[in-house]
Amino acid sequence: MKHLLLSAAVLMAAGVVPNAAGAQDAAPVMPAITRALTPPADKTPRAAVELAPYRYDDILWENDRTAHRIYGRALEAYEPPSGSGIDAWGKNVPWEFAERQLKTGDQHGFHGEGVDFYNVGTARGAGGLGIWFDNKLWTSRNYRSYRILKNGPDVADFEVTYAPWPVDVDRKVWETRRFTLPLGTQFTRLVSTLSSDKPGELIVGVGIGKRTTLADKDGELTVDKAHGILSWWGPESGDHGRMGIAIKVDPAMIVDVKSDADNQLVLLRVQPGKPFVYYSGSVWDKGIAGIRTRAAWDAYVAAAPVDFTPPPAAPRG
């Protein structure tokens, strides 16, 4: 795997990128570099997770192919009504870049290694969730606490908790969610455990934000309920290109596929206290993965392996 990743970096430097099928496409035209990032001392591909206390407690995680963040409680006062969606960044190098990108104070600019032009807002972004009740999605605020379980080199693994939030006027729910991103994949594996102050099943909506790029237009959605897939291919966003987002869920849990004003949603039947697994994936069409088209993204998503068996609870301490 390491040799394949380093080969990809060499090919990119030569203007050629291996695509998802192993063929080679000409490297895309990249945005203009506003200010180049200082190169890292170590360019070894690595999966990593970091807390960013200098940026309102964002949590960043990435591997050799993709990068993400979620927002901390401190951001709620600075940027209301900041929410619990999942951000996705494009990257075009196999080594770590997200923390150096964020520390520029201009993470939305292209500094040569990747870019954040995906706008989560209060939507679900790349796989955030909420409770679907009375034809409405009820969502939490930003995460309240975290534990880093493993910070590389082969996997980024962490857990966050979300404080209780209301579902209509007579029920509250809260959540613990584990995020696991190994090397070599576009997909983070998420394990969610929802609790409630009242008994009875919950209908959970796992979502993809509709208008999350600079183009401010809906993307193209592929739905495959039989295989538990929602795959979104974003609109062209100037020289930034496109983002692709996908969700993979256990088909046996699906109640319906819905849409609200902000999100494409797959609805799942969930029991409080019982963990369930789903996957959230993202890709940048100018990035290192070499996935340049909707068809290539849909093919990658369909072939990505899944395991919906919840793992044992992460040990405390």
C-alpha positions as YAML, in Angstrom:
chain: A
units: angstrom
residues:
- id: 1
  name: MET
  ca: [0.00, 0.00, 0.00]
- id: 2
  name: LYS
  ca: [2.75, 2.45, 0.92]
- id: 3
  name: HIS
  ca: [4.52, 1.86, -2.42]
- id: 4
  name: LEU
  ca: [1.26, 2.42, -4.31]
- id: 5
  name: LEU
  ca: [0.64, 5.70, -2.48]
- id: 6
  name: LEU
  ca: [4.14, 6.99, -3.10]
- id: 7
  name: SER
  ca: [3.81, 6.02, -6.75]
- id: 8
  name: ALA
  ca: [0.62, 8.08, -6.92]
- id: 9
  name: ALA
  ca: [2.50, 11.10, -5.59]
- id: 10
  name: VAL
  ca: [5.25, 10.63, -8.20]
- id: 11
  name: LEU
  ca: [2.68, 10.33, -10.99]
- id: 12
  name: MET
  ca: [0.94, 13.50, -9.81]
- id: 13
  name: ALA
  ca: [4.22, 15.40, -9.87]
- id: 14
  name: ALA
  ca: [4.60, 14.26, -13.47]
- id: 15
  name: GLY
  ca: [1.11, 15.49, -14.37]
- id: 16
  name: VAL
  ca: [-0.51, 12.05, -14.43]
- id: 17
  name: VAL
  ca: [-2.95, 10.64, -11.87]
- id: 18
  name: PRO
  ca: [-4.11, 7.02, -11.42]
- id: 19
  name: ASN
  ca: [-7.90, 6.85, -11.48]
- id: 20
  name: ALA
  ca: [-10.18, 4.56, -9.47]
- id: 21
  name: ALA
  ca: [-9.84, 1.76, -12.03]
- id: 22
  name: GLY
  ca: [-6.04, 1.98, -12.06]
- id: 23
  name: ALA
  ca: [-5.83, 3.77, -15.42]
- id: 24
  name: GLN
  ca: [-4.14, 7.13, -15.79]
- id: 25
  name: ASP
  ca: [-5.79, 10.48, -16.50]
- id: 26
  name: ALA
  ca: [-4.14, 13.79, -17.22]
- id: 27
  name: ALA
  ca: [-3.87, 15.82, -14.02]
- id: 28
  name: PRO
  ca: [-6.65, 18.43, -13.74]
- id: 29
  name: VAL
  ca: [-6.09, 22.15, -13.93]
- id: 30
  name: MET
  ca: [-5.72, 23.26, -10.31]
- id: 31
  name: PRO
  ca: [-6.83, 26.54, -8.69]
- id: 32
  name: ALA
  ca: [-4.22, 29.27, -8.40]
- id: 33
  name: ILE
  ca: [-2.08, 28.93, -5.27]
- id: 34
  name: THR
  ca: [-2.68, 31.92, -3.00]
- id: 35
  name: ARG
  ca: [0.22, 31.10, -0.66]
- id: 36
  name: ALA
  ca: [2.02, 27.77, -0.59]
- id: 37
  name: LEU
  ca: [1.98, 25.74, 2.61]
- id: 38
  name: THR
  ca: [5.29, 25.16, 4.34]
- id: 39
  name: PRO
  ca: [6.21, 21.57, 3.39]
- id: 40
  name: PRO
  ca: [6.03, 18.98, 6.19]
- id: 41
  name: ALA
  ca: [9.21, 17.46, 7.56]
- id: 42
  name: ASP
  ca: [7.78, 13.98, 6.95]
- id: 43
  name: LYS
  ca: [5.83, 13.19, 3.77]
- id: 44
  name: THR
  ca: [4.98, 9.62, 4.72]
- id: 45
  name: PRO
  ca: [1.26, 8.90, 4.11]
- id: 46
  name: ARG
  ca: [-0.52, 8.73, 7.46]
- id: 47
  name: ALA
  ca: [-4.01, 8.63, 8.94]
- id: 48
  name: ALA
  ca: [-4.32, 11.29, 11.64]
- id: 49
  name: VAL
  ca: [-6.78, 13.01, 13.97]
- id: 50
  name: GLU
  ca: [-6.10, 16.34, 15.68]
- id: 51
  name: LEU
  ca: [-7.90, 18.76, 17.96]
- id: 52
  name: ALA
  ca: [-7.62, 22.39, 16.85]
- id: 53
  name: PRO
  ca: [-8.12, 24.48, 20.02]
- id: 54
  name: TYR
  ca: [-6.90, 27.56, 18.11]
- id: 55
  name: ARG
  ca: [-9.95, 27.22, 15.80]
- id: 56
  name: TYR
  ca: [-12.84, 26.82, 18.31]
- id: 57
  name: ASP
  ca: [-12.07, 23.14, 18.97]
- id: 58
  name: ASP
  ca: [-12.51, 21.83, 15.45]
- id: 59
  name: ILE
  ca: [-11.56, 18.16, 15.13]
- id: 60
  name: LEU
  ca: [-9.67, 17.32, 11.94]
- id: 61
  name: TRP
  ca: [-9.12, 13.84, 10.57]
- id: 62
  name: GLU
  ca: [-7.59, 12.66, 7.32]
- id: 63
  name: ASN
  ca: [-5.79, 9.86, 5.54]
- id: 64
  name: ASP
  ca: [-3.85, 9.65, 2.29]
- id: 65
  name: ARG
  ca: [-6.98, 10.30, 0.19]
- id: 66
  name: THR
  ca: [-9.47, 12.53, 1.98]
- id: 67
  name: ALA
  ca: [-9.88, 14.98, 4.89]
- id: 68
  name: HIS
  ca: [-12.70, 16.09, 7.19]
- id: 69
  name: ARG
  ca: [-13.60, 18.14, 10.24]
- id: 70
  name: ILE
  ca: [-16.39, 18.63, 12.73]
- id: 71
  name: TYR
  ca: [-17.04, 21.70, 14.87]
- id: 72
  name: GLY
  ca: [-16.66, 22.22, 18.60]
- id: 73
  name: ARG
  ca: [-18.93, 23.90, 21.10]
- id: 74
  name: ALA
  ca: [-16.78, 27.05, 21.19]
- id: 75
  name: LEU
  ca: [-17.76, 27.84, 17.58]
- id: 76
  name: GLU
  ca: [-21.43, 28.19, 18.51]
- id: 77
  name: ALA
  ca: [-20.84, 31.60, 20.14]
- id: 78
  name: TYR
  ca: [-18.59, 32.85, 17.34]
- id: 79
  name: GLU
  ca: [-20.55, 31.57, 14.36]
- id: 80
  name: PRO
  ca: [-24.19, 30.91, 15.29]
- id: 81
  name: PRO
  ca: [-26.07, 28.78, 14.48]
- id: 82
  name: SER
  ca: [-23.08, 26.49, 13.91]
- id: 83
  name: GLY
  ca: [-24.21, 22.88, 13.62]
- id: 84
  name: SER
  ca: [-23.21, 19.25, 13.81]
- id: 85
  name: GLY
  ca: [-22.77, 18.48, 10.11]
- id: 86
  name: ILE
  ca: [-19.56, 16.92, 8.76]
- id: 87
  name: ASP
  ca: [-17.17, 18.99, 6.65]
- id: 88
  name: ALA
  ca: [-15.23, 17.50, 3.72]
- id: 89
  name: TRP
  ca: [-11.96, 18.82, 2.28]
- id: 90
  name: GLY
  ca: [-10.29, 18.00, -0.99]
- id: 91
  name: LYS
  ca: [-6.62, 16.98, -0.90]
- id: 92
  name: ASN
  ca: [-4.11, 16.34, -3.65]
- id: 93
  name: VAL
  ca: [-1.14, 15.02, -1.64]
- id: 94
  name: PRO
  ca: [-0.85, 11.70, 0.25]
- id: 95
  name: TRP
  ca: [0.71, 13.23, 3.37]
- id: 96
  name: GLU
  ca: [-0.96, 15.19, 6.18]
- id: 97
  name: PHE
  ca: [-2.02, 18.71, 5.28]
- id: 98
  name: ALA
  ca: [-5.22, 19.64, 7.15]
- id: 99
  name: GLU
  ca: [-3.70, 21.15, 10.28]
- id: 100
  name: ARG
  ca: [-1.17, 23.22, 8.33]
- id: 101
  name: GLN
  ca: [-4.00, 24.34, 6.04]
- id: 102
  name: LEU
  ca: [-6.23, 25.35, 8.96]
- id: 103
  name: LYS
  ca: [-3.43, 27.24, 10.70]
- id: 104
  name: THR
  ca: [-3.06, 29.58, 7.71]
- id: 105
  name: GLY
  ca: [-6.36, 31.18, 8.74]
- id: 106
  name: ASP
  ca: [-7.38, 30.77, 5.09]
- id: 107
  name: GLN
  ca: [-8.46, 27.16, 4.82]
- id: 108
  name: HIS
  ca: [-10.82, 28.11, 1.98]
- id: 109
  name: GLY
  ca: [-7.88, 29.11, -0.22]
- id: 110
  name: PHE
  ca: [-5.79, 26.70, -2.26]
- id: 111
  name: HIS
  ca: [-2.25, 26.50, -0.89]
- id: 112
  name: GLY
  ca: [-1.05, 23.68, -3.09]
- id: 113
  name: GLU
  ca: [-2.05, 20.59, -1.07]
- id: 114
  name: GLY
  ca: [-5.83, 20.75, -0.75]
- id: 115
  name: VAL
  ca: [-8.77, 23.06, -0.18]
- id: 116
  name: ASP
  ca: [-11.95, 23.51, 1.85]
- id: 117
  name: PHE
  ca: [-14.69, 24.84, -0.40]
- id: 118
  name: TYR
  ca: [-17.46, 22.59, 0.94]
- id: 119
  name: ASN
  ca: [-19.91, 24.68, 2.96]
- id: 120
  name: VAL
  ca: [-21.71, 22.69, 5.66]
- id: 121
  name: GLY
  ca: [-23.67, 25.47, 7.36]
- id: 122
  name: THR
  ca: [-26.54, 23.97, 9.36]
- id: 123
  name: ALA
  ca: [-27.04, 21.11, 6.88]
- id: 124
  name: ARG
  ca: [-25.77, 17.57, 7.47]
- id: 125
  name: GLY
  ca: [-22.81, 17.95, 5.13]
- id: 126
  name: ALA
  ca: [-21.05, 14.64, 4.50]
- id: 127
  name: GLY
  ca: [-23.03, 12.23, 6.66]
- id: 128
  name: GLY
  ca: [-24.25, 14.10, 9.71]
- id: 129
  name: LEU
  ca: [-27.49, 12.87, 11.22]
- id: 130
  name: GLY
  ca: [-30.65, 13.93, 13.02]
- id: 131
  name: ILE
  ca: [-33.97, 12.51, 14.21]
- id: 132
  name: TRP
  ca: [-36.80, 12.52, 11.66]
- id: 133
  name: PHE
  ca: [-40.09, 13.31, 13.36]
- id: 134
  name: ASP
  ca: [-43.27, 15.02, 12.19]
- id: 135
  name: ASN
  ca: [-41.76, 15.45, 8.71]
- id: 136
  name: LYS
  ca: [-38.82, 17.42, 10.10]
- id: 137
  name: LEU
  ca: [-35.17, 16.71, 10.95]
- id: 138
  name: TRP
  ca: [-34.26, 17.52, 14.57]
- id: 139
  name: THR
  ca: [-30.50, 17.96, 14.97]
- id: 140
  name: SER
  ca: [-27.94, 18.42, 17.73]
- id: 141
  name: ARG
  ca: [-25.59, 21.31, 18.23]
- id: 142
  name: ASN
  ca: [-21.81, 20.90, 18.01]
- id: 143
  name: TYR
  ca: [-20.01, 18.08, 19.81]
- id: 144
  name: ARG
  ca: [-19.46, 18.51, 23.59]
- id: 145
  name: SER
  ca: [-16.62, 16.11, 24.45]
- id: 146
  name: TYR
  ca: [-14.13, 13.93, 22.60]
- id: 147
  name: ARG
  ca: [-11.64, 11.08, 23.02]
- id: 148
  name: ILE
  ca: [-8.86, 10.32, 20.55]
- id: 149
  name: LEU
  ca: [-8.54, 6.53, 20.49]
- id: 150
  name: LYS
  ca: [-5.75, 6.20, 17.91]
- id: 151
  name: ASN
  ca: [-3.85, 8.92, 16.07]
- id: 152
  name: GLY
  ca: [-2.22, 7.01, 13.20]
- id: 153
  name: PRO
  ca: [-0.18, 5.99, 11.55]
- id: 154
  name: ASP
  ca: [-2.51, 3.43, 9.96]
- id: 155
  name: VAL
  ca: [-5.85, 4.67, 11.28]
- id: 156
  name: ALA
  ca: [-7.49, 7.80, 12.71]
- id: 157
  name: ASP
  ca: [-9.96, 6.74, 15.40]
- id: 158
  name: PHE
  ca: [-11.87, 8.99, 17.80]
- id: 159
  name: GLU
  ca: [-15.17, 9.37, 19.63]
- id: 160
  name: VAL
  ca: [-17.38, 12.38, 20.37]
- id: 161
  name: THR
  ca: [-20.51, 12.98, 22.40]
- id: 162
  name: TYR
  ca: [-23.43, 15.27, 21.62]
- id: 163
  name: ALA
  ca: [-25.46, 16.83, 24.41]
- id: 164
  name: PRO
  ca: [-29.22, 16.12, 24.62]
- id: 165
  name: TRP
  ca: [-31.32, 17.88, 22.02]
- id: 166
  name: PRO
  ca: [-35.11, 18.15, 21.67]
- id: 167
  name: VAL
  ca: [-37.26, 16.14, 19.30]
- id: 168
  name: ASP
  ca: [-40.44, 18.20, 19.15]
- id: 169
  name: VAL
  ca: [-41.55, 19.17, 22.69]
- id: 170
  name: ASP
  ca: [-41.78, 15.89, 24.58]
- id: 171
  name: ARG
  ca: [-38.63, 13.90, 23.86]
- id: 172
  name: LYS
  ca: [-34.87, 14.34, 24.09]
- id: 173
  name: VAL
  ca: [-32.09, 12.31, 22.55]
- id: 174
  name: TRP
  ca: [-28.31, 12.33, 22.87]
- id: 175
  name: GLU
  ca: [-25.52, 10.58, 21.01]
- id: 176
  name: THR
  ca: [-22.06, 9.05, 21.20]
- id: 177
  name: ARG
  ca: [-20.40, 8.60, 17.80]
- id: 178
  name: ARG
  ca: [-17.15, 6.92, 16.85]
- id: 179
  name: PHE
  ca: [-15.25, 7.87, 13.67]
- id: 180
  name: THR
  ca: [-12.68, 5.49, 12.14]
- id: 181
  name: LEU
  ca: [-10.69, 6.32, 8.99]
- id: 182
  name: PRO
  ca: [-7.92, 3.93, 7.90]
- id: 183
  name: LEU
  ca: [-5.40, 4.51, 5.13]
- id: 184
  name: GLY
  ca: [-6.35, 3.77, 1.54]
- id: 185
  name: THR
  ca: [-10.08, 4.59, 1.46]
- id: 186
  name: GLN
  ca: [-12.45, 7.50, 0.83]
- id: 187
  name: PHE
  ca: [-14.76, 6.26, 3.62]
- id: 188
  name: THR
  ca: [-14.95, 6.98, 7.34]
- id: 189
  name: ARG
  ca: [-16.75, 4.30, 9.34]
- id: 190
  name: LEU
  ca: [-19.14, 5.76, 11.92]
- id: 191
  name: VAL
  ca: [-20.70, 3.98, 14.87]
- id: 192
  name: SER
  ca: [-23.59, 5.90, 16.42]
- id: 193
  name: THR
  ca: [-25.27, 5.11, 19.73]
- id: 194
  name: LEU
  ca: [-28.36, 7.17, 20.42]
- id: 195
  name: SER
  ca: [-30.02, 7.39, 23.82]
- id: 196
  name: SER
  ca: [-33.39, 8.87, 24.77]
- id: 197
  name: ASP
  ca: [-35.38, 9.91, 27.79]
- id: 198
  name: LYS
  ca: [-38.36, 7.94, 26.44]
- id: 199
  name: PRO
  ca: [-38.65, 4.39, 25.11]
- id: 200
  name: GLY
  ca: [-39.48, 3.49, 21.56]
- id: 201
  name: GLU
  ca: [-37.72, 3.42, 18.22]
- id: 202
  name: LEU
  ca: [-36.19, 6.44, 16.54]
- id: 203
  name: ILE
  ca: [-36.19, 7.27, 12.84]
- id: 204
  name: VAL
  ca: [-32.72, 8.61, 12.11]
- id: 205
  name: GLY
  ca: [-32.01, 10.70, 9.03]
- id: 206
  name: VAL
  ca: [-28.43, 10.47, 7.76]
- id: 207
  name: GLY
  ca: [-27.87, 13.28, 5.31]
- id: 208
  name: ILE
  ca: [-25.90, 14.85, 2.50]
- id: 209
  name: GLY
  ca: [-26.10, 18.63, 2.22]
- id: 210
  name: LYS
  ca: [-27.73, 19.83, -1.00]
- id: 211
  name: ARG
  ca: [-26.05, 23.16, -1.70]
- id: 212
  name: THR
  ca: [-22.65, 22.94, -0.07]
- id: 213
  name: THR
  ca: [-20.21, 24.33, -2.63]
- id: 214
  name: LEU
  ca: [-19.50, 27.77, -4.04]
- id: 215
  name: ALA
  ca: [-21.80, 27.05, -6.98]
- id: 216
  name: ASP
  ca: [-24.79, 27.08, -4.55]
- id: 217
  name: LYS
  ca: [-26.64, 24.57, -6.72]
- id: 218
  name: ASP
  ca: [-27.99, 21.09, -6.14]
- id: 219
  name: GLY
  ca: [-25.74, 18.27, -7.26]
- id: 220
  name: GLU
  ca: [-26.71, 14.96, -8.89]
- id: 221
  name: LEU
  ca: [-27.94, 12.19, -6.60]
- id: 222
  name: THR
  ca: [-27.74, 8.43, -7.14]
- id: 223
  name: VAL
  ca: [-30.00, 6.34, -4.87]
- id: 224
  name: ASP
  ca: [-29.62, 2.57, -4.52]
- id: 225
  name: LYS
  ca: [-31.87, 1.48, -1.65]
- id: 226
  name: ALA
  ca: [-31.21, -2.21, -2.29]
- id: 227
  name: HIS
  ca: [-27.53, -1.69, -1.44]
- id: 228
  name: GLY
  ca: [-27.98, 1.14, 1.07]
- id: 229
  name: ILE
  ca: [-26.29, 3.85, -1.04]
- id: 230
  name: LEU
  ca: [-26.80, 7.59, -1.48]
- id: 231
  name: SER
  ca: [-24.11, 9.02, -3.77]
- id: 232
  name: TRP
  ca: [-23.96, 12.74, -4.57]
- id: 233
  name: TRP
  ca: [-21.88, 14.42, -7.26]
- id: 234
  name: GLY
  ca: [-21.62, 18.16, -6.68]
- id: 235
  name: PRO
  ca: [-21.89, 20.94, -9.26]
- id: 236
  name: GLU
  ca: [-18.88, 22.55, -10.89]
- id: 237
  name: SER
  ca: [-17.64, 25.27, -8.55]
- id: 238
  name: GLY
  ca: [-15.41, 27.44, -10.71]
- id: 239
  name: ASP
  ca: [-11.76, 26.47, -10.67]
- id: 240
  name: HIS
  ca: [-12.32, 24.59, -7.40]
- id: 241
  name: GLY
  ca: [-14.01, 21.75, -9.26]
- id: 242
  name: ARG
  ca: [-16.49, 19.33, -7.71]
- id: 243
  name: MET
  ca: [-16.95, 17.39, -4.49]
- id: 244
  name: GLY
  ca: [-18.49, 13.92, -4.36]
- id: 245
  name: ILE
  ca: [-20.17, 12.69, -1.17]
- id: 246
  name: ALA
  ca: [-21.63, 9.28, -0.38]
- id: 247
  name: ILE
  ca: [-23.37, 7.43, 2.45]
- id: 248
  name: LYS
  ca: [-23.52, 3.67, 2.82]
- id: 249
  name: VAL
  ca: [-25.99, 2.18, 5.31]
- id: 250
  name: ASP
  ca: [-27.37, -1.24, 6.18]
- id: 251
  name: PRO
  ca: [-30.22, -1.76, 3.67]
- id: 252
  name: ALA
  ca: [-32.19, -3.71, 6.28]
- id: 253
  name: MET
  ca: [-32.50, -0.54, 8.38]
- id: 254
  name: ILE
  ca: [-33.88, 1.73, 5.65]
- id: 255
  name: VAL
  ca: [-37.36, 3.17, 6.13]
- id: 256
  name: ASP
  ca: [-37.33, 5.63, 3.23]
- id: 257
  name: VAL
  ca: [-35.26, 8.13, 1.27]
- id: 258
  name: LYS
  ca: [-36.41, 11.72, 1.74]
- id: 259
  name: SER
  ca: [-35.39, 15.29, 1.05]
- id: 260
  name: ASP
  ca: [-35.81, 18.44, 3.11]
- id: 261
  name: ALA
  ca: [-34.84, 22.01, 2.29]
- id: 262
  name: ASP
  ca: [-31.16, 21.43, 3.08]
- id: 263
  name: ASN
  ca: [-30.43, 17.71, 2.76]
- id: 264
  name: GLN
  ca: [-30.80, 14.47, 0.89]
- id: 265
  name: LEU
  ca: [-31.68, 11.94, 3.60]
- id: 266
  name: VAL
  ca: [-31.78, 8.21, 4.09]
- id: 267
  name: LEU
  ca: [-34.09, 7.31, 6.99]
- id: 268
  name: LEU
  ca: [-33.15, 4.42, 9.27]
- id: 269
  name: ARG
  ca: [-35.05, 2.57, 11.98]
- id: 270
  name: VAL
  ca: [-32.92, 2.67, 15.17]
- id: 271
  name: GLN
  ca: [-33.43, 1.47, 18.73]
- id: 272
  name: PRO
  ca: [-32.13, 3.70, 21.56]
- id: 273
  name: GLY
  ca: [-29.05, 2.25, 23.22]
- id: 274
  name: LYS
  ca: [-28.27, -0.04, 20.28]
- id: 275
  name: PRO
  ca: [-25.23, 1.09, 18.23]
- id: 276
  name: PHE
  ca: [-25.48, 1.11, 14.45]
- id: 277
  name: VAL
  ca: [-22.84, 1.48, 11.75]
- id: 278
  name: TYR
  ca: [-22.81, 3.60, 8.62]
- id: 279
  name: TYR
  ca: [-20.16, 4.99, 6.28]
- id: 280
  name: SER
  ca: [-19.49, 8.51, 5.03]
- id: 281
  name: GLY
  ca: [-17.24, 9.10, 2.03]
- id: 282
  name: SER
  ca: [-15.97, 12.08, 0.08]
- id: 283
  name: VAL
  ca: [-13.80, 12.86, -2.93]
- id: 284
  name: TRP
  ca: [-12.48, 15.93, -4.75]
- id: 285
  name: ASP
  ca: [-12.45, 15.64, -8.53]
- id: 286
  name: LYS
  ca: [-9.06, 17.40, -8.63]
- id: 287
  name: GLY
  ca: [-7.64, 15.31, -5.79]
- id: 288
  name: ILE
  ca: [-5.19, 12.48, -5.37]
- id: 289
  name: ALA
  ca: [-7.83, 9.75, -5.68]
- id: 290
  name: GLY
  ca: [-8.05, 10.34, -9.44]
- id: 291
  name: ILE
  ca: [-11.86, 10.12, -9.43]
- id: 292
  name: ARG
  ca: [-12.90, 12.71, -12.01]
- id: 293
  name: THR
  ca: [-16.50, 11.88, -12.99]
- id: 294
  name: ARG
  ca: [-19.84, 11.01, -11.45]
- id: 295
  name: ALA
  ca: [-19.71, 7.56, -13.04]
- id: 296
  name: ALA
  ca: [-16.29, 6.86, -11.54]
- id: 297
  name: TRP
  ca: [-17.47, 8.03, -8.11]
- id: 298
  name: ASP
  ca: [-20.62, 5.93, -8.23]
- id: 299
  name: ALA
  ca: [-18.56, 2.89, -9.25]
- id: 300
  name: TYR
  ca: [-16.08, 3.45, -6.41]
- id: 301
  name: VAL
  ca: [-18.88, 3.88, -3.86]
- id: 302
  name: ALA
  ca: [-20.68, 0.73, -5.00]
- id: 303
  name: ALA
  ca: [-17.49, -1.35, -4.72]
- id: 304
  name: ALA
  ca: [-16.30, 0.01, -1.35]
- id: 305
  name: PRO
  ca: [-16.44, -2.76, 1.29]
- id: 306
  name: VAL
  ca: [-18.66, -2.39, 4.35]
- id: 307
  name: ASP
  ca: [-19.13, -4.15, 7.67]
- id: 308
  name: PHE
  ca: [-22.24, -3.15, 9.59]
- id: 309
  name: THR
  ca: [-21.38, -5.18, 12.70]
- id: 310
  name: PRO
  ca: [-20.85, -2.73, 15.58]
- id: 311
  name: PRO
  ca: [-17.45, -3.08, 17.25]
- id: 312
  name: PRO
  ca: [-17.06, -3.54, 21.02]
- id: 313
  name: ALA
  ca: [-17.31, -0.30, 22.94]
- id: 314
  name: ALA
  ca: [-14.04, 1.62, 23.07]
- id: 315
  name: PRO
  ca: [-12.34, 1.07, 26.46]
- id: 316
  name: ARG
  ca: [-12.40, 4.00, 28.87]
- id: 317
  name: GLY
  ca: [-9.31, 5.50, 30.45]
...
